[in-house]
PDB file of C-alpha atoms and ligand atoms in Angstrom:
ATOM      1  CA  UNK W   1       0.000   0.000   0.000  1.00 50.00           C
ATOM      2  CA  UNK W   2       2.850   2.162   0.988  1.00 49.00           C
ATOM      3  CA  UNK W   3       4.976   1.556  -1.773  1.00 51.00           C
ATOM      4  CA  UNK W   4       1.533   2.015  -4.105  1.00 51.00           C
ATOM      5  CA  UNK W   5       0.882   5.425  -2.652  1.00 50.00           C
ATOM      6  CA  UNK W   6       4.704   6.135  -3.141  1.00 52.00           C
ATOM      7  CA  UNK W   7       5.048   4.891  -6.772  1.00 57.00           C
ATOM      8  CA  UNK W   8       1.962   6.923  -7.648  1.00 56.00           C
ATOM      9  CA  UNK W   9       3.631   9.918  -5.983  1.00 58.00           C
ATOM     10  CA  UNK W  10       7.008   9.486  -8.339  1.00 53.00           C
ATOM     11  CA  UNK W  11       5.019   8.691 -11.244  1.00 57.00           C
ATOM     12  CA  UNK W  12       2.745  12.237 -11.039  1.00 56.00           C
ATOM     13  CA  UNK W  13       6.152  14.265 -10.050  1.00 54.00           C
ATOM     14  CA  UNK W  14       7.792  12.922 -13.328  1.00 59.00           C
ATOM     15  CA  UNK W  15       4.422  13.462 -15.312  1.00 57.00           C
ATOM     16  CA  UNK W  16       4.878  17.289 -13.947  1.00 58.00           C
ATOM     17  CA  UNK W  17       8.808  17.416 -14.370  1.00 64.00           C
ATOM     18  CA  UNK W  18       8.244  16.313 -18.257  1.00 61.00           C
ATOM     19  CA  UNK W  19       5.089  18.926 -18.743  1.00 60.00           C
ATOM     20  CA  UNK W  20       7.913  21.635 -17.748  1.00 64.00           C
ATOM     21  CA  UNK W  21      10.760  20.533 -19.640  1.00 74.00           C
ATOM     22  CA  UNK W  22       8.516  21.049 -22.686  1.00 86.00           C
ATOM     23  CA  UNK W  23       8.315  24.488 -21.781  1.00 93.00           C
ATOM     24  CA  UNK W  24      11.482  24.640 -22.838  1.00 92.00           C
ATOM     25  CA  UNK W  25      11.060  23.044 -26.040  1.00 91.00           C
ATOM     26  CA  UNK W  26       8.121  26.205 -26.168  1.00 93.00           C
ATOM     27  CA  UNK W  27      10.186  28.569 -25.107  1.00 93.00           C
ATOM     28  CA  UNK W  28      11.757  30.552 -28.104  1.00 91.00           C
ATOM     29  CA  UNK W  29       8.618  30.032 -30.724  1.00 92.00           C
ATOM     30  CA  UNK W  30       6.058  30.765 -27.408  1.00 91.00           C
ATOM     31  CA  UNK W  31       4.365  34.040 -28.598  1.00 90.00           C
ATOM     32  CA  UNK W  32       3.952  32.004 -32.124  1.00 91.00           C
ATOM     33  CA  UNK W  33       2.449  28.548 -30.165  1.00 91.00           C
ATOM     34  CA  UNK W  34      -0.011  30.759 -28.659  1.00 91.00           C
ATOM     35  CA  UNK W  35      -1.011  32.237 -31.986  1.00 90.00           C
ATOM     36  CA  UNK W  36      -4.538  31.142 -33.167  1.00 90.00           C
ATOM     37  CA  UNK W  37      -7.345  33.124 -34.645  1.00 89.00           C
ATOM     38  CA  UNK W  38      -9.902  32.341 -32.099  1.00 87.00           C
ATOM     39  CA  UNK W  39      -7.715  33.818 -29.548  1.00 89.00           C
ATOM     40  CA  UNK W  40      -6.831  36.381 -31.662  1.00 89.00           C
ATOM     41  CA  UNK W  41     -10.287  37.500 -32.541  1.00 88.00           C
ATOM     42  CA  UNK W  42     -11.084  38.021 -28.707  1.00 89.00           C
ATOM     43  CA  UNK W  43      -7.950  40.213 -28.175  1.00 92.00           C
ATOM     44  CA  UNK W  44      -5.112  41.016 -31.021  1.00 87.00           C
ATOM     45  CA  UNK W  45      -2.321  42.059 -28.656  1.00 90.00           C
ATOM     46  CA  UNK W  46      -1.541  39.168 -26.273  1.00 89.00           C
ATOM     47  CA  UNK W  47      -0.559  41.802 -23.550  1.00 94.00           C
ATOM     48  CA  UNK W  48      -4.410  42.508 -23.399  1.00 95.00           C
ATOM     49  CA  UNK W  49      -4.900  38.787 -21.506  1.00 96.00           C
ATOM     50  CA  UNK W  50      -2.578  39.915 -18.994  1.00 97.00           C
ATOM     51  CA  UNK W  51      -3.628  43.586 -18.500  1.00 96.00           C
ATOM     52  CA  UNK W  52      -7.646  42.176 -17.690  1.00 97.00           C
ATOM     53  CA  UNK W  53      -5.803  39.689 -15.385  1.00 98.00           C
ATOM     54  CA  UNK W  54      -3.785  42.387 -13.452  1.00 98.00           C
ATOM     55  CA  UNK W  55      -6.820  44.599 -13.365  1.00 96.00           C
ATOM     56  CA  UNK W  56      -8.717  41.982 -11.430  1.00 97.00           C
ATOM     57  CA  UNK W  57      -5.827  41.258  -9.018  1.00 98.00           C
ATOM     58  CA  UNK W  58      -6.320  44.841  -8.402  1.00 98.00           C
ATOM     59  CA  UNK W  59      -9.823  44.192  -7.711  1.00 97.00           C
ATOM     60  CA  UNK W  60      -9.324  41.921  -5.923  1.00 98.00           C
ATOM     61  CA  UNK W  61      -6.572  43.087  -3.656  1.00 98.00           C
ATOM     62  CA  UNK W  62      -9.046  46.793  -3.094  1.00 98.00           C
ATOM     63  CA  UNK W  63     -11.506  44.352  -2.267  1.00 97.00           C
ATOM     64  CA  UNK W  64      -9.983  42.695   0.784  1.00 98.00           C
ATOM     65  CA  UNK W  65      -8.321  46.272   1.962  1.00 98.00           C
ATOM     66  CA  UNK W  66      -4.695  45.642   0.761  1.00 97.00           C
ATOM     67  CA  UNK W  67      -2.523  48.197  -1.504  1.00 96.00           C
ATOM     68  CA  UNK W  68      -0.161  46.380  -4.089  1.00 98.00           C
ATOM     69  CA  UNK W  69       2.617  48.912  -2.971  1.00 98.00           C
ATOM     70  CA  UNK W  70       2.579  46.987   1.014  1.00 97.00           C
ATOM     71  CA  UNK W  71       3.271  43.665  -0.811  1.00 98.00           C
ATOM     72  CA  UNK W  72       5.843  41.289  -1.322  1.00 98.00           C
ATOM     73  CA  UNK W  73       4.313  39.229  -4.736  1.00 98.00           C
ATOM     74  CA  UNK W  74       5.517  35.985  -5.782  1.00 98.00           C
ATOM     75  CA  UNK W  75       4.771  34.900  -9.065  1.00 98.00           C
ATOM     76  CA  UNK W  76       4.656  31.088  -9.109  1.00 98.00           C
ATOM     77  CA  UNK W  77       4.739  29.843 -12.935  1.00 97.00           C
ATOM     78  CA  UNK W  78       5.967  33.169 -13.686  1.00 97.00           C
ATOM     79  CA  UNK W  79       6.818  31.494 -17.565  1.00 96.00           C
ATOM     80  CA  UNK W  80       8.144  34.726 -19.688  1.00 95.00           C
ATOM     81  CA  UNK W  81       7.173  37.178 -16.966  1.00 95.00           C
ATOM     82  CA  UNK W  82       4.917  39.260 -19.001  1.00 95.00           C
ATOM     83  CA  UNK W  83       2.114  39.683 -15.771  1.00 97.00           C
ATOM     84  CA  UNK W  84       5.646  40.477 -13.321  1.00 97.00           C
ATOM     85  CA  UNK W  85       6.592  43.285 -15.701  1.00 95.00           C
ATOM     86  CA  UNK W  86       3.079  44.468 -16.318  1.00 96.00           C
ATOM     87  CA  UNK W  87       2.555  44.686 -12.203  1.00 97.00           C
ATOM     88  CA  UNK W  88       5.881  44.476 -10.887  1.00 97.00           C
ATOM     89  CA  UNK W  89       6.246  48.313 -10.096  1.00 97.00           C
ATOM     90  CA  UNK W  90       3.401  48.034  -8.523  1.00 98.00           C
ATOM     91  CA  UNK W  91       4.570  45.971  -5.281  1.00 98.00           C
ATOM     92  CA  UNK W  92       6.861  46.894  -2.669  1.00 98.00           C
ATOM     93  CA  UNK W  93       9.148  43.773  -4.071  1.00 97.00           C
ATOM     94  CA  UNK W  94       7.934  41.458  -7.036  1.00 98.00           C
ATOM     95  CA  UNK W  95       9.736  38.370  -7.921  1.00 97.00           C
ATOM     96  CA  UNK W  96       8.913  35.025 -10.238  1.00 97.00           C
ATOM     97  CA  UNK W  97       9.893  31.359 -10.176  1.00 97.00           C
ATOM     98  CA  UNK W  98       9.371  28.489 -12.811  1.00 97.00           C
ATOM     99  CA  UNK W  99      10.581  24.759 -13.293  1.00 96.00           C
ATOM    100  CA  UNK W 100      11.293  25.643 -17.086  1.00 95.00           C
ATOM    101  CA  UNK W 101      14.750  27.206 -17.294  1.00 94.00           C
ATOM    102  CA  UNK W 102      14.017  28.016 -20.853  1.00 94.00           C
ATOM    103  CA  UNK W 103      11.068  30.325 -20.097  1.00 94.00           C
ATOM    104  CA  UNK W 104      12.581  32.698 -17.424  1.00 91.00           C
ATOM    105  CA  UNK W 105      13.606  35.685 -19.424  1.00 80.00           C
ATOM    106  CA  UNK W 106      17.323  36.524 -18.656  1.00 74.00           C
ATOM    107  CA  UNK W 107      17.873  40.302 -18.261  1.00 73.00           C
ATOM    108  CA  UNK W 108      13.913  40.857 -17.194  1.00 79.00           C
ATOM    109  CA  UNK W 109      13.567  43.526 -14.558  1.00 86.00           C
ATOM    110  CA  UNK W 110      12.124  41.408 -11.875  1.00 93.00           C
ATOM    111  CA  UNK W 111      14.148  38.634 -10.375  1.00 95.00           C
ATOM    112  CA  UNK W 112      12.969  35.169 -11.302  1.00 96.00           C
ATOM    113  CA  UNK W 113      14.056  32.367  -9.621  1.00 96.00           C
ATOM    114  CA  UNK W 114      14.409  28.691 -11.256  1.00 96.00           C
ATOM    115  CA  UNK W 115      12.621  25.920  -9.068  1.00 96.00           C
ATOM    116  CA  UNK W 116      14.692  22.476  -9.325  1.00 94.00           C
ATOM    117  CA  UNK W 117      11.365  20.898  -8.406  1.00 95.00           C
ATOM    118  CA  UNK W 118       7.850  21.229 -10.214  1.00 95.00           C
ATOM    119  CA  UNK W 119       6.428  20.701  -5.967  1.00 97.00           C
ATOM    120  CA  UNK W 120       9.509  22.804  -4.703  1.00 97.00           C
ATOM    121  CA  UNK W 121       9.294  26.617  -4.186  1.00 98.00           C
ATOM    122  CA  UNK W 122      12.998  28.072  -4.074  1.00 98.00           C
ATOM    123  CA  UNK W 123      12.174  30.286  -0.980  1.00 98.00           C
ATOM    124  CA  UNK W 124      12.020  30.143   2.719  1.00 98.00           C
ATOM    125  CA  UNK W 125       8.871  29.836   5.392  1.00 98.00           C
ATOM    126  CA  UNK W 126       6.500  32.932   5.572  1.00 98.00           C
ATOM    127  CA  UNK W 127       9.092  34.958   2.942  1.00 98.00           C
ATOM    128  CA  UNK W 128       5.940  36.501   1.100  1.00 98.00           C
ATOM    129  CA  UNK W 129       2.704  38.550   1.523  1.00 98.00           C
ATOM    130  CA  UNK W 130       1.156  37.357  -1.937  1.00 98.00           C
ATOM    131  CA  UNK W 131       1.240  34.568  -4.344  1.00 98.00           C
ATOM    132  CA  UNK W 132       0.058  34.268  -7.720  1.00 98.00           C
ATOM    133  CA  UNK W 133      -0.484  31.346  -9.977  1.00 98.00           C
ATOM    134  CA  UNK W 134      -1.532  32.036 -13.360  1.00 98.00           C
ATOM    135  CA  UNK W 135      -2.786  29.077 -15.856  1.00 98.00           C
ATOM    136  CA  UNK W 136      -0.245  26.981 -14.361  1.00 98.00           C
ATOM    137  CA  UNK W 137      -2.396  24.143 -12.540  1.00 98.00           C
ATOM    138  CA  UNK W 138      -3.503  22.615 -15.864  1.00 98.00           C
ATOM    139  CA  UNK W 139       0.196  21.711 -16.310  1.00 97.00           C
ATOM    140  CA  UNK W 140       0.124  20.283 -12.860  1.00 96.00           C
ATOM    141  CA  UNK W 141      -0.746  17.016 -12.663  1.00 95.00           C
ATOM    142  CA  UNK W 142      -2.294  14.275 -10.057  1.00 93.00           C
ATOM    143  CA  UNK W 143      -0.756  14.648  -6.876  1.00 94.00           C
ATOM    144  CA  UNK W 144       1.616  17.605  -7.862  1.00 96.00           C
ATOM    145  CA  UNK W 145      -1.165  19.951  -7.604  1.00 96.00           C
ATOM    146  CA  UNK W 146      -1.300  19.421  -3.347  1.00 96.00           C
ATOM    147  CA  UNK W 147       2.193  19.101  -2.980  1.00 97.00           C
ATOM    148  CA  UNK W 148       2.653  22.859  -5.227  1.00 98.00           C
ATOM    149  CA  UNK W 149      -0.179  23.882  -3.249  1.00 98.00           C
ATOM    150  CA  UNK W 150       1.371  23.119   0.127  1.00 98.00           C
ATOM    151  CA  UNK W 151       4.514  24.674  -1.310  1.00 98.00           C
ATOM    152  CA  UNK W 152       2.697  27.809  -1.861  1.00 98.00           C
ATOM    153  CA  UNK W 153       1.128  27.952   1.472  1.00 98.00           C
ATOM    154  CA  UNK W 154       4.465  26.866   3.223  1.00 98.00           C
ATOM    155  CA  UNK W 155       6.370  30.317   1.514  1.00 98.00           C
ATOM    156  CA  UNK W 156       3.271  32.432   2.211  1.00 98.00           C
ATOM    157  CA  UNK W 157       3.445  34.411   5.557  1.00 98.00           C
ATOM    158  CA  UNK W 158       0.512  33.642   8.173  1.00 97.00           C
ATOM    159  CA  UNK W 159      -2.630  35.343   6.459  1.00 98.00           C
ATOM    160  CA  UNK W 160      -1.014  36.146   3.391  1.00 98.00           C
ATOM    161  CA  UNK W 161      -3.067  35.847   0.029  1.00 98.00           C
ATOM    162  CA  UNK W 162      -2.783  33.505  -2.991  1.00 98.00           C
ATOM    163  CA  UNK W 163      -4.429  33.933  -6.118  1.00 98.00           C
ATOM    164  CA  UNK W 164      -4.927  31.331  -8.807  1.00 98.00           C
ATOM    165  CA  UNK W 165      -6.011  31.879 -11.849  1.00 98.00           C
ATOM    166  CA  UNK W 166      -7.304  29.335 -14.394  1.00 98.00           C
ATOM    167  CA  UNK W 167      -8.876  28.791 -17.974  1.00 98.00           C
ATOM    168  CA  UNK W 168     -12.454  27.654 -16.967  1.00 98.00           C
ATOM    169  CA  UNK W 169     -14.030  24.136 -18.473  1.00 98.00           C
ATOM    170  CA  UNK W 170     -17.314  25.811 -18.718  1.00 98.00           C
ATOM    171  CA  UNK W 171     -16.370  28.098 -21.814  1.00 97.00           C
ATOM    172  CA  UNK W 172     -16.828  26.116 -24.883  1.00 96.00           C
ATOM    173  CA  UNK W 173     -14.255  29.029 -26.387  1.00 95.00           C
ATOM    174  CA  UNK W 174     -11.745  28.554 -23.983  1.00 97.00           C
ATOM    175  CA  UNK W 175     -12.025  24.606 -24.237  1.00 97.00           C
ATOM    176  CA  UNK W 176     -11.413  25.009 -28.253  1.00 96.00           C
ATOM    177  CA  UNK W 177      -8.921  27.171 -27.829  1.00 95.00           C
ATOM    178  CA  UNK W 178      -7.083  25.204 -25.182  1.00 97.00           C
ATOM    179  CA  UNK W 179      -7.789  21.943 -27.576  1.00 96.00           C
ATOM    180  CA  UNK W 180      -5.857  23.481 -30.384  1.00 94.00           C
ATOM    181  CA  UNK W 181      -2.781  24.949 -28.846  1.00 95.00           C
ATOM    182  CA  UNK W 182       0.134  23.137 -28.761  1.00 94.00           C
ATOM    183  CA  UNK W 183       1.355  24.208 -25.804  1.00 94.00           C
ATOM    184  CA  UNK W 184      -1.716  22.833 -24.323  1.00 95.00           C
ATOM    185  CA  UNK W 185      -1.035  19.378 -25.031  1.00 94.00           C
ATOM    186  CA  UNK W 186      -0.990  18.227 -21.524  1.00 94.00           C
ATOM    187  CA  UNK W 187      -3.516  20.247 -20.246  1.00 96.00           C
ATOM    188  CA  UNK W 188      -5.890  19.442 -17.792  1.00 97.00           C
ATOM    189  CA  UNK W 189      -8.794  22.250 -17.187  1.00 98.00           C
ATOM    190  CA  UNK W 190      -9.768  22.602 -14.006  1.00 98.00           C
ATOM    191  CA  UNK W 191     -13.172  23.601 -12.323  1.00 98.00           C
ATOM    192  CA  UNK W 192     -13.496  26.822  -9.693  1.00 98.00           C
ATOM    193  CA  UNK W 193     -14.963  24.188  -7.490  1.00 98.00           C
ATOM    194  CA  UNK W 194     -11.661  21.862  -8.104  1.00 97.00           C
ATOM    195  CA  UNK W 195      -9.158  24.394  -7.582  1.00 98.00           C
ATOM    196  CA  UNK W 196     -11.049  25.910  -4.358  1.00 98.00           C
ATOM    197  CA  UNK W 197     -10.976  22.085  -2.752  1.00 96.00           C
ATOM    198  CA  UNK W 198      -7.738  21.341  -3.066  1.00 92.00           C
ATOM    199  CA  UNK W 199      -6.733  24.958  -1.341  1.00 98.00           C
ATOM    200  CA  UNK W 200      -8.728  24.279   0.929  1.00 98.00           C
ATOM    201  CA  UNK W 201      -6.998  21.095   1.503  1.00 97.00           C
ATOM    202  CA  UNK W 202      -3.811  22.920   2.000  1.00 97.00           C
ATOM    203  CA  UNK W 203      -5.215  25.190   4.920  1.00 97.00           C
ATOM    204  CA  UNK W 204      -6.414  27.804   2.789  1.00 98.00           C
ATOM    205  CA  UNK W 205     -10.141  29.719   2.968  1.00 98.00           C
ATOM    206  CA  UNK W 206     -11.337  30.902  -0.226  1.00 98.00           C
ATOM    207  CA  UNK W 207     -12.818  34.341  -0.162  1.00 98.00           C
ATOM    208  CA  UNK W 208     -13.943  34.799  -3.531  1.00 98.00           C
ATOM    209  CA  UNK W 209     -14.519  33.328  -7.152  1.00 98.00           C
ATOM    210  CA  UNK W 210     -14.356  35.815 -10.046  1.00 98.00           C
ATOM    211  CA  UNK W 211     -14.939  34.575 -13.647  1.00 98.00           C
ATOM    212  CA  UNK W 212     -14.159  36.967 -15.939  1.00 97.00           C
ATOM    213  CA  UNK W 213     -12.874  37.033 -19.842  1.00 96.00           C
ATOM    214  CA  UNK W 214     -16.567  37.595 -21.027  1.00 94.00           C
ATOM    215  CA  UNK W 215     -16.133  40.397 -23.722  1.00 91.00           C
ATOM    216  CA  UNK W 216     -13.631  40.782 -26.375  1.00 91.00           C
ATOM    217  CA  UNK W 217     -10.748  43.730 -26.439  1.00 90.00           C
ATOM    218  CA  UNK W 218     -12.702  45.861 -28.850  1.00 88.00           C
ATOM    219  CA  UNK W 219     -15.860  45.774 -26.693  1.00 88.00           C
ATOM    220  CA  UNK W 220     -13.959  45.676 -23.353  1.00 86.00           C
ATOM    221  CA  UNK W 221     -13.624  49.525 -22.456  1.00 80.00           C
ATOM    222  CA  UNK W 222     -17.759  49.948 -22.685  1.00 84.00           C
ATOM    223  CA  UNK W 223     -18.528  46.843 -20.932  1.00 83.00           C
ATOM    224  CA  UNK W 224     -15.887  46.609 -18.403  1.00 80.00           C
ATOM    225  CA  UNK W 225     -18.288  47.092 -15.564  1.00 86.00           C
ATOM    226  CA  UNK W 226     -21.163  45.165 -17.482  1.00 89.00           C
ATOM    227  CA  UNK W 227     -18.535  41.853 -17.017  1.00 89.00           C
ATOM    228  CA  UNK W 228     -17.966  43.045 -13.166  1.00 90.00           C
ATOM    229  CA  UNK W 229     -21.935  42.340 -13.002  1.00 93.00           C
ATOM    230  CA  UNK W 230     -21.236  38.863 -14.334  1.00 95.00           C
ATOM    231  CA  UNK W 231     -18.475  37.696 -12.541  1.00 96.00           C
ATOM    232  CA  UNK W 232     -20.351  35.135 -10.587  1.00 96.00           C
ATOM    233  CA  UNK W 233     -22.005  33.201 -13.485  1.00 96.00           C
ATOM    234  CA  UNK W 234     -19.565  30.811 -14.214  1.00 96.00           C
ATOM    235  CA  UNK W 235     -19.082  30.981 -17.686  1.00 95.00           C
ATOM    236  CA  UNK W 236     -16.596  33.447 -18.241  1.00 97.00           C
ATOM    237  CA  UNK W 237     -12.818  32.316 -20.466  1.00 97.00           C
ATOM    238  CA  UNK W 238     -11.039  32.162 -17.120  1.00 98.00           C
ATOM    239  CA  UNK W 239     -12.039  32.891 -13.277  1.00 98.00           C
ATOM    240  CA  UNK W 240      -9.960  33.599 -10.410  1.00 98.00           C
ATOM    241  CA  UNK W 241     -10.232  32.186  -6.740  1.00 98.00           C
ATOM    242  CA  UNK W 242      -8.808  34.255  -4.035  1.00 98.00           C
ATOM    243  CA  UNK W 243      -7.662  32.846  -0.693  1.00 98.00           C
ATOM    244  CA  UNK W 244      -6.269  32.974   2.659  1.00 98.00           C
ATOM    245  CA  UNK W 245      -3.604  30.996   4.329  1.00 98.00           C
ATOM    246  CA  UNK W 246      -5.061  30.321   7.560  1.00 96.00           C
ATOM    247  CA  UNK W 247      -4.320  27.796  10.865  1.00 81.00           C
TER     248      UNK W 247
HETATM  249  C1  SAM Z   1       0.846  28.592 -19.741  1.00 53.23           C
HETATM  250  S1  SAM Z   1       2.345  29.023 -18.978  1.00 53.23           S
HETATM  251  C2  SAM Z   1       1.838  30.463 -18.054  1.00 53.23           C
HETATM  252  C3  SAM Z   1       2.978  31.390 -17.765  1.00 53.23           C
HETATM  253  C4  SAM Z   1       2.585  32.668 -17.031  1.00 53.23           C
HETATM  254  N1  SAM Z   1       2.059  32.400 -15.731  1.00 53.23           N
HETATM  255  C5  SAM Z   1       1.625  33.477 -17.866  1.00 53.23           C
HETATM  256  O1  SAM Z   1       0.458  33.620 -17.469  1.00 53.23           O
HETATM  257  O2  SAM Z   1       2.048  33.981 -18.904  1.00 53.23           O
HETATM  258  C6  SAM Z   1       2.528  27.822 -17.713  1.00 53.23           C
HETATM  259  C7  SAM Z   1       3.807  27.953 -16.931  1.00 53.23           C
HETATM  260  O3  SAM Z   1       3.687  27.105 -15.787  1.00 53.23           O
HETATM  261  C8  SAM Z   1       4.956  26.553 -15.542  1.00 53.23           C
HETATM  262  N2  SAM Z   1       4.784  25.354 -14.721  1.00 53.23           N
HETATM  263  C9  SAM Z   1       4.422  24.113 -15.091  1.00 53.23           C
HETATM  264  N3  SAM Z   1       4.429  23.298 -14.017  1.00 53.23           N
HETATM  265  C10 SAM Z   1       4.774  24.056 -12.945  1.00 53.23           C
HETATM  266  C11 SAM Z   1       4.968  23.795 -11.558  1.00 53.23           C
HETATM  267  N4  SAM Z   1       4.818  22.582 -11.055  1.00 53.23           N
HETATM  268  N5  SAM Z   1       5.319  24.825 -10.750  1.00 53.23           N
HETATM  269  C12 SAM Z   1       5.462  26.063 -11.248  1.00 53.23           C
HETATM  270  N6  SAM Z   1       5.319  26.366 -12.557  1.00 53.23           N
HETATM  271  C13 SAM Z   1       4.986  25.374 -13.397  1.00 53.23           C
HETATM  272  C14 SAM Z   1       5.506  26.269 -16.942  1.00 53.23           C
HETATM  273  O4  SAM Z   1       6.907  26.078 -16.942  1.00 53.23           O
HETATM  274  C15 SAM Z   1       5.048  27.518 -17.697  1.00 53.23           C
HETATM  275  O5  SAM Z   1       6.012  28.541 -17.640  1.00 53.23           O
END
């Protein structure tokens, strides 16, 4: 039984460990992987994904009385770094980490660190106020997901905030998309309710689930507020679950 439950832990940490060192197979053609004309017909600059994502954190973080500015911000999965430069300036300190050696961007403003492990965070106990994790637990697999989770909780201080944020299964757009990118290969979509049991699992209380991703770029600056309305019907392209480590 023991030796099962061990076997099956090896087996998912290699399954994880070979998802990342394709990212560095992705690495130099990524921007061109990512190309496809469904995506492309929702937002034509790439950098648009990002900026909706980093206006939510904002949200997010005004919702629960914190200013960026206070914060320490880990970036788990920080891939090419494109959210840490977007935000980065925003947080008292902003850094990144990610198994794929061949993603992290040499020369980027923001530190980022390389983790040896896909369930190993390169930092000590309680070192940050805020963790994100952006589309990075569909690369995750079986029991990798708890022990990156517990990772994450481990380098968060007492009360500090993670935020994960994930393509959601409900969007027949975002499932096409994700079926069709190449990158994608190994993905594995993941439900709000999914990703909020296994942080719970990992001593964290979810405050909030945002789905959001509903309008195109073009239509986004009139209806920005509309898609605030809708964030709790859960078919937005993405959603984001905010929590708290707690106990
Ligand atoms: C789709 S990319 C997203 C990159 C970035 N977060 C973004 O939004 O642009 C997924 C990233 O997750 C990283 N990744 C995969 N497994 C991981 C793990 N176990 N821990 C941390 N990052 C992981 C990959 O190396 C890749 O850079």
């Amino acid at each position: 039984m023991v030796f099962a439950l061990w076997s099956e832990r090896v087996k998912t940490i290699q399954t994880s460990d070979r998802a990342t060192s394709e990212f560095d197979q992705y690495a130099p053609s990524y921007a061109e992987l990512l190309d496809d004309p469904l995506r492309n017909q929702f937002a034509r600059d790439p950098l648009h994904f990002h900026k909706r994502k980093w206006l939510l954190i904002q949200e997010l973080l005004n919702r629960v009385n914190l200013t960026s500015t206070t914060l320490k911000w880990l970036d788990v999965g920080c891939g090419q770094g494109e959210l840490l430069k977007l935000a980065g300036k925003s947080f008292a300190q902003a850094i990144g980490c990610d198994p794929s050696a061949g993603m992290i961007v040499s020369g980027a403003p923001f530190k980022m660190y390389r983790q040896l492990s896909p369930v190993e965070l390169p930092f000590v106990d309680g070192s940050v106020d805020f963790v994100t994790a952006v589309c990075v637990y569909h690369h995750v697999h079986g029991i990798a997901r708890a022990l990156l989770t517990s990772e994450i909780r481990r380098v968060l201080r007492p009360g500090g905030l993670c935020c994960i944020i994930e393509h959601n299964p409900w969007n027949p757009i975002t499932r096409a998309i994700v079926q069709r990118c190449p990158v994608d290969v190994d993905a594995e979509l993941l439900t709000a309710q999914r990703s909020s049991a296994f942080l719970q699992a990992s001593r964290f209380e979810v405050l909030s689930t945002d789905y959001f991703l509903y309008f195109p770029e073009r239509f986004f600056n009139r209806l920005g507020s509309t898609e605030r309305m809708l964030r709790k019907i859960p078919i937005g392209g993405q959603y984001a679950l905010l929590a708290r480590a707690v106990g």
